[in-house]
Short mmCIF file of C-alpha atoms and ligand atoms in Angstrom, two decimals:
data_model
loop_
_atom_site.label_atom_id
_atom_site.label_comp_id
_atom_site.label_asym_id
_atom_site.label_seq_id
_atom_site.Cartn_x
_atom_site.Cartn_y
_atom_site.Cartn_z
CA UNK A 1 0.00 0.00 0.00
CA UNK A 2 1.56 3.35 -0.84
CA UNK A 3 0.93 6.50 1.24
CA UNK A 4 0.94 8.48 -1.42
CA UNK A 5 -2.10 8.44 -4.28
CA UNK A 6 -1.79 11.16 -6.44
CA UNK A 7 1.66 13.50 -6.55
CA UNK A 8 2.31 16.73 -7.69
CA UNK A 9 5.79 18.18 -7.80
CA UNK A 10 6.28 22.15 -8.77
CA UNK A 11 3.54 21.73 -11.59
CA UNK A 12 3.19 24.92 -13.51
CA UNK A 13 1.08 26.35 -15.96
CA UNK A 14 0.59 29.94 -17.35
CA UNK A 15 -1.97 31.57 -19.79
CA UNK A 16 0.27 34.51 -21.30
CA UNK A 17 1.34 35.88 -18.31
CA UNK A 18 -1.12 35.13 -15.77
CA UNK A 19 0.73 32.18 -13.36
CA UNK A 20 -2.34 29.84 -13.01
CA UNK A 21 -0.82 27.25 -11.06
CA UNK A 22 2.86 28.07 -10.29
CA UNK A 23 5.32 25.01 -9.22
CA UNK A 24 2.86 23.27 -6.98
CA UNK A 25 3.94 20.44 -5.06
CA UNK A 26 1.05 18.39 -3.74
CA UNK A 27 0.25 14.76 -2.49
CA UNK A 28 -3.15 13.46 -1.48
CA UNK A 29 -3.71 9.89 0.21
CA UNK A 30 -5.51 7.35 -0.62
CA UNK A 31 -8.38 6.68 1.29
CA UNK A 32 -8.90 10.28 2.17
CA UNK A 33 -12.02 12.83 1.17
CA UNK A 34 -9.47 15.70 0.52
CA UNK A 35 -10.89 19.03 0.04
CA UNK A 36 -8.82 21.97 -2.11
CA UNK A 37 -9.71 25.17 -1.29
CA UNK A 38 -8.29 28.47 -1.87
CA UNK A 39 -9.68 32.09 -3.53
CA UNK A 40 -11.24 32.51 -6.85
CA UNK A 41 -8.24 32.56 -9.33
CA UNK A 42 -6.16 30.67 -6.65
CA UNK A 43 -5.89 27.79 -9.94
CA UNK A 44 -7.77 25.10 -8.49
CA UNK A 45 -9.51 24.31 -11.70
CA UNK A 46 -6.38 24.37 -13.84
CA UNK A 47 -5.05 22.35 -11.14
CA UNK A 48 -7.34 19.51 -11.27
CA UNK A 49 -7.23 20.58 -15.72
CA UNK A 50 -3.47 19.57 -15.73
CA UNK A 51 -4.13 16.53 -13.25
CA UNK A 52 -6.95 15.08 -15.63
CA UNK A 53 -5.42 15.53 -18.78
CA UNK A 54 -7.48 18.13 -20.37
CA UNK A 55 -4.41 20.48 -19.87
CA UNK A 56 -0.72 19.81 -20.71
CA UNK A 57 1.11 21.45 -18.12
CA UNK A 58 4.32 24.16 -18.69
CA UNK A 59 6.39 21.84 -16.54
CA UNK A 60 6.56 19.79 -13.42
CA UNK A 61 4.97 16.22 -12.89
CA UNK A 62 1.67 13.92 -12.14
CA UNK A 63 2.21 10.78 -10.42
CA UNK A 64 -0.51 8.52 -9.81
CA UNK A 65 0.28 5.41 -7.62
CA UNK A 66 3.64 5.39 -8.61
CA UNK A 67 2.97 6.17 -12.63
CA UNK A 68 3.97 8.78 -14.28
CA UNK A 69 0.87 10.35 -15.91
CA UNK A 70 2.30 13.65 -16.87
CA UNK A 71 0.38 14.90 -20.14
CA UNK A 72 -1.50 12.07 -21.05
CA UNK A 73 -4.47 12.06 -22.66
CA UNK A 74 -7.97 12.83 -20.25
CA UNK A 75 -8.83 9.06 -21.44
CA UNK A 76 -5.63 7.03 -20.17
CA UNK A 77 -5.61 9.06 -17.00
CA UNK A 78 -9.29 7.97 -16.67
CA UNK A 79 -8.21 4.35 -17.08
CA UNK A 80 -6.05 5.10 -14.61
CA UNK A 81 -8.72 5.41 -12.26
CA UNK A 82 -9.30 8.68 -12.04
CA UNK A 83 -12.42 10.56 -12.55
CA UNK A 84 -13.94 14.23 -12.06
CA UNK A 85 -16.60 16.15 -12.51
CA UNK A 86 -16.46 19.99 -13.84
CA UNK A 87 -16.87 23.37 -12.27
CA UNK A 88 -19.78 24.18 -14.90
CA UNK A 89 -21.72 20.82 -14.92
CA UNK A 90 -21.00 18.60 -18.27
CA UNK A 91 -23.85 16.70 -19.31
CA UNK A 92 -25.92 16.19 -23.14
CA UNK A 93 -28.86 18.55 -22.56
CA UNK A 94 -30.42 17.11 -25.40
CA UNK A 95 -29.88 13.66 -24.59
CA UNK A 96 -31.84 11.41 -22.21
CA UNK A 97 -30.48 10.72 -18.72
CA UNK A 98 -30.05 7.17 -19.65
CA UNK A 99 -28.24 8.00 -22.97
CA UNK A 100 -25.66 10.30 -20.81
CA UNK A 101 -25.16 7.71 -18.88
CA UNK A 102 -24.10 5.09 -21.69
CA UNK A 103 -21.70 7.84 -23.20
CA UNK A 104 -19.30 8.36 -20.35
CA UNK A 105 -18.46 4.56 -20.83
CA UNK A 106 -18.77 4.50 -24.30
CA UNK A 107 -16.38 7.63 -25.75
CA UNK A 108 -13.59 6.45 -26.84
CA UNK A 109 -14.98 3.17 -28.40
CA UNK A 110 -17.22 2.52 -31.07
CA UNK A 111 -20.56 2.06 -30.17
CA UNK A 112 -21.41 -0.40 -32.64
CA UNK A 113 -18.83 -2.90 -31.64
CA UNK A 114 -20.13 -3.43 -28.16
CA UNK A 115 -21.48 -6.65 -27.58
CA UNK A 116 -25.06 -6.51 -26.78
CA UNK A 117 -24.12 -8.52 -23.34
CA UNK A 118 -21.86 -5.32 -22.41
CA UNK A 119 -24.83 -3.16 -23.68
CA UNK A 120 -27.28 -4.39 -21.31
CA UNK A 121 -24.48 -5.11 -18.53
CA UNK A 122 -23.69 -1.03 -19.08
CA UNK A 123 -27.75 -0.38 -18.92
CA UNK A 124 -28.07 -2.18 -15.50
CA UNK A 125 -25.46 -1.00 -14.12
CA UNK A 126 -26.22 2.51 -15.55
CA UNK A 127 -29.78 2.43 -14.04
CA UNK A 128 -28.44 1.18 -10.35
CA UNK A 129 -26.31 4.44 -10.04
CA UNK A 130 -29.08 6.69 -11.22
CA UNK A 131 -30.89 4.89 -8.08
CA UNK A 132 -28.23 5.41 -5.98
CA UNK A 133 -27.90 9.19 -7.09
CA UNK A 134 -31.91 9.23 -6.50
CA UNK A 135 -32.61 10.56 -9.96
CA UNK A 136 -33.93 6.65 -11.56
CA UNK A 137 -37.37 8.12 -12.04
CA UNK A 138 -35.91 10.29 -14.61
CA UNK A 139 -33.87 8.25 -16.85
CA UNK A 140 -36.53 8.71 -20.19
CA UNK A 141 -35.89 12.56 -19.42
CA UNK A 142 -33.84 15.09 -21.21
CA UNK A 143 -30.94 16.41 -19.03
CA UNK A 144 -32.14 19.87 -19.81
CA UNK A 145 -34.75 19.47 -18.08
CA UNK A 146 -33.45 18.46 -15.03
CA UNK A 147 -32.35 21.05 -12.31
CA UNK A 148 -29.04 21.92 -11.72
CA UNK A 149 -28.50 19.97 -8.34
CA UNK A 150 -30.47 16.74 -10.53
CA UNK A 151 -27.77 17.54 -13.61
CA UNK A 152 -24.66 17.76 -11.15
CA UNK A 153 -26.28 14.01 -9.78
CA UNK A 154 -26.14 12.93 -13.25
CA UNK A 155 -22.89 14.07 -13.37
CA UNK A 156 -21.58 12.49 -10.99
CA UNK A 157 -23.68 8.81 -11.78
CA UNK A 158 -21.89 9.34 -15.03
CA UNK A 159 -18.69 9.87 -13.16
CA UNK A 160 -19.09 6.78 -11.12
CA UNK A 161 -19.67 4.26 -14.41
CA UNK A 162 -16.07 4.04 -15.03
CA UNK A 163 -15.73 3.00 -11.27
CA UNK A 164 -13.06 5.18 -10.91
CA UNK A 165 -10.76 5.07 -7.85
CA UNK A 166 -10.21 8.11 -7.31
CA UNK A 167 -12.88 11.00 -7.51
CA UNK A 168 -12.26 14.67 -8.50
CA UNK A 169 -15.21 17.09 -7.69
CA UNK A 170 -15.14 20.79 -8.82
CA UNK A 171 -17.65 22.42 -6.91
CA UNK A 172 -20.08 19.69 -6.46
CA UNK A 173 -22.18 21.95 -4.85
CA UNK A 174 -21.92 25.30 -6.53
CA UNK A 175 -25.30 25.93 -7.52
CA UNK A 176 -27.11 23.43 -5.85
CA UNK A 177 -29.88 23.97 -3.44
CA UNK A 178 -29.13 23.00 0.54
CA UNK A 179 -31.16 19.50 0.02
CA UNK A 180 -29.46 18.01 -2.83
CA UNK A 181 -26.02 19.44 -1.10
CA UNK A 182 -26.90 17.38 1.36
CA UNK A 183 -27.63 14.53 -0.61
CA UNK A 184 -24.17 15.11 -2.74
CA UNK A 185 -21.93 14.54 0.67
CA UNK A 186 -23.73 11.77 2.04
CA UNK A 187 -23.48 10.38 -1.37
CA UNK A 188 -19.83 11.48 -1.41
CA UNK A 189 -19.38 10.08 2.32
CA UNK A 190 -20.73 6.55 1.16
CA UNK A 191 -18.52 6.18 -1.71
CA UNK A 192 -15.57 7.08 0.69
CA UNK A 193 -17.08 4.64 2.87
CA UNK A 194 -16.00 2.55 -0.47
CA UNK A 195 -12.78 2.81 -0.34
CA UNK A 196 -12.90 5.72 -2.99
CA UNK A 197 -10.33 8.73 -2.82
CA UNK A 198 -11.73 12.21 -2.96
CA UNK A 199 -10.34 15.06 -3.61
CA UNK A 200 -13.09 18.10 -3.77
CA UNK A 201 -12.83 21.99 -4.93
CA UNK A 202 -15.58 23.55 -3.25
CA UNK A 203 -16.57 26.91 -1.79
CA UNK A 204 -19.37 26.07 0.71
CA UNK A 205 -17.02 25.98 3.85
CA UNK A 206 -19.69 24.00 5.96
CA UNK A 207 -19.71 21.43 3.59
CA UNK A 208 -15.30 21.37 3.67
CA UNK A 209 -15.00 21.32 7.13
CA UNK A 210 -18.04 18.69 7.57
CA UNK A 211 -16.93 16.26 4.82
CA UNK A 212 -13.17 16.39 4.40
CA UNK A 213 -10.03 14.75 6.31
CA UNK A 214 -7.36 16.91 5.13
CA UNK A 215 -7.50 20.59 3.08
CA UNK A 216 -4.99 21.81 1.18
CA UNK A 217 -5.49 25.58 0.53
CA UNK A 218 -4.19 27.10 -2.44
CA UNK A 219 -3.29 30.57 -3.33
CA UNK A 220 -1.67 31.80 -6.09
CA UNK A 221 -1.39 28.74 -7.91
CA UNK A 222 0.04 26.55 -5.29
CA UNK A 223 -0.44 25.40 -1.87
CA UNK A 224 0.15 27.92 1.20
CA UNK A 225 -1.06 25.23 3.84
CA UNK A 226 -2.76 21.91 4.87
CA UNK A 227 -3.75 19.71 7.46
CA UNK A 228 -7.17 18.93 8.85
CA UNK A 229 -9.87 21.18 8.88
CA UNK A 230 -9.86 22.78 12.33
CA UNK A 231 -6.17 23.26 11.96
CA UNK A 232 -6.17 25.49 8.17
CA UNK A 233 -9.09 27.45 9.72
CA UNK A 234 -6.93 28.78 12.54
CA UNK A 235 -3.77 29.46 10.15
CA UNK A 236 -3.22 33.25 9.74
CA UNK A 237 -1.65 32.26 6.40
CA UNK A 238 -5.25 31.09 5.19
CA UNK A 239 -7.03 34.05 6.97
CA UNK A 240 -4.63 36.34 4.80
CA UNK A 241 -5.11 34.79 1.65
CA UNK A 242 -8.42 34.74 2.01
CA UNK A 243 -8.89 38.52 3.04
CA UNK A 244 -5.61 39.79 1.97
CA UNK A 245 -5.38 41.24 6.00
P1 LIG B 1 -9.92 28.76 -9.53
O1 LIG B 1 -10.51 27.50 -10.05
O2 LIG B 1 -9.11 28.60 -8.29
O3 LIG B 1 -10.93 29.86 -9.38
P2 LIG B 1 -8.65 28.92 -12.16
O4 LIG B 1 -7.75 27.75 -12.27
O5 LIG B 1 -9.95 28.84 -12.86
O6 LIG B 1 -8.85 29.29 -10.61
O7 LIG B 1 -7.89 30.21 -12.69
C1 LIG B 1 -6.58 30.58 -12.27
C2 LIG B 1 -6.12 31.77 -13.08
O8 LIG B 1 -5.88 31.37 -14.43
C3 LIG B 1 -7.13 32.91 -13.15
O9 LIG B 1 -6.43 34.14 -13.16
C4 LIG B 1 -7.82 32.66 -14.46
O10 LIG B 1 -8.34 33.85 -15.00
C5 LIG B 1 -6.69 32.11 -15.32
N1 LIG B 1 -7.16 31.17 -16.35
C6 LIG B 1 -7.75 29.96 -16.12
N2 LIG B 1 -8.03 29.34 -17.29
C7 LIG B 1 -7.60 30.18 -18.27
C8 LIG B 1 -7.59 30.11 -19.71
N3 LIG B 1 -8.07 29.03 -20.36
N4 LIG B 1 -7.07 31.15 -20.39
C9 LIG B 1 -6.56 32.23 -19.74
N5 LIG B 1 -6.53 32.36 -18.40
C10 LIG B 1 -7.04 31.35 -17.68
MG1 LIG B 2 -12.48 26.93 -10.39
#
């Protein structure tokens, strides 16, 4: 067993000259709901862009139980085990819930070579995490239909059919209304319960300080402290960053 899950070291990565995350050196454990916090602009997003793939960082590394995944592509680093949702819910609005379901395991392949035993085995299995989400009574709907907090459920169902390992949230509840937040950490507390690694982005401090085991506040593109949450909300360096006192 390793003690470390997913490793950073002085990752960097600038648009023009704006420093969005600047030679941050990070590890999570496994095991762990970790939350990231930090300012708007701090680079959380472009953090968790370069960890996933869907940005190449300037420099620095990505290790992910002892692999290298620096600048691969979002799909290998997903077969890696890790998955995420985004800061502005992704899901078809014009697609049934079902269908967005079937496409987060089927990109990447071509639909019409799946056998029709992995069809159905991906439409079972698609329709037990819609229960588990609580959203089964609206698989025949369109996503757009659906409320935010519903799409960010469907998001995360989708998230879940590649079984990932590890879980990257970007403001799972941004948006959302006080019930379904609710409903998104007990849901994220069960998976935990799992065995599954989080690592969350979120703003709602209530929810951080309730849910996670260790936080990690950025500023300025990398990290200016951790440790659990009681102990980051007494640090004068997160006070500052946060107010600029
Ligand atoms: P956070 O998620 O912590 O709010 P971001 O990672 O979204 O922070 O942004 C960090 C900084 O990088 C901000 O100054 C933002 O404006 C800038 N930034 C992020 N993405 C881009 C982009 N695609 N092009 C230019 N600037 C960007
Ligand atoms: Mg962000």
């Amino acid at each position: 067993m390793t003690t470390t899950t997913l490793e950073t070291v002085e990752l960097t990565k600038s648009f023009g000259g704006v420093h969005a995350v600047d030679g941050a050196s990070v590890s999570f454990r496994p095991g762990r709901i970790n939350a990231l916090i930090g300012p708007n602009g701090s680079g959380k997003t472009t953090f968790f862009n370069c960890v996933t793939g869907m940005i190449k960082p300037d420099s620095g590394s990505v290790t992910y139980r002892g692999h290298d995944i620096t600048g691969k592509a979002p799909h290998r680093i997903a077969r890696a085990g890790i998955g995420r949702s985004f800061q502005l819910c992704r899901v078809f609005p014009r697609m049934t819930v079902l269908e967005n379901m079937l496409v987060s395991v089927r990109s990447g392949s071509l639909v019409g070579r799946l056998a029709p035993a992995r069809q159905r085995g991906d439409i079972a299995r698609a329709r037990e995490l819609l229960a588990r989400v609580g959203i089964d009574h609206l698989e025949r709907a369109e996503a757009r239909d659906l409320s935010y907090g519903q799409q960010k459920l469907l998001e995360l169902a989708g998230v879940l059919m590649t079984d990932p390992e590890t879980i990257m949230l970007d403001e799972p509840a941004g948006g959302v209304n006080p019930a379904l937040i609710d409903r998104i950490g007990g849901l994220v507390r069960s998976l935990n319960g799992e065995g599954r690694t989080f690592i969350v982005v979120e703003h709602n401090m209530d929810m951080v300080m309730s849910l996670s085991d260790h936080v990690v506040v950025f500023d300025r593109g990398r990290p200016i402290a951790e440790g659990t949450p009681a102990e980051v909300q007494e640090d004068p360096r997160v006070l500052e960053a946060y107010l600029g006192v």
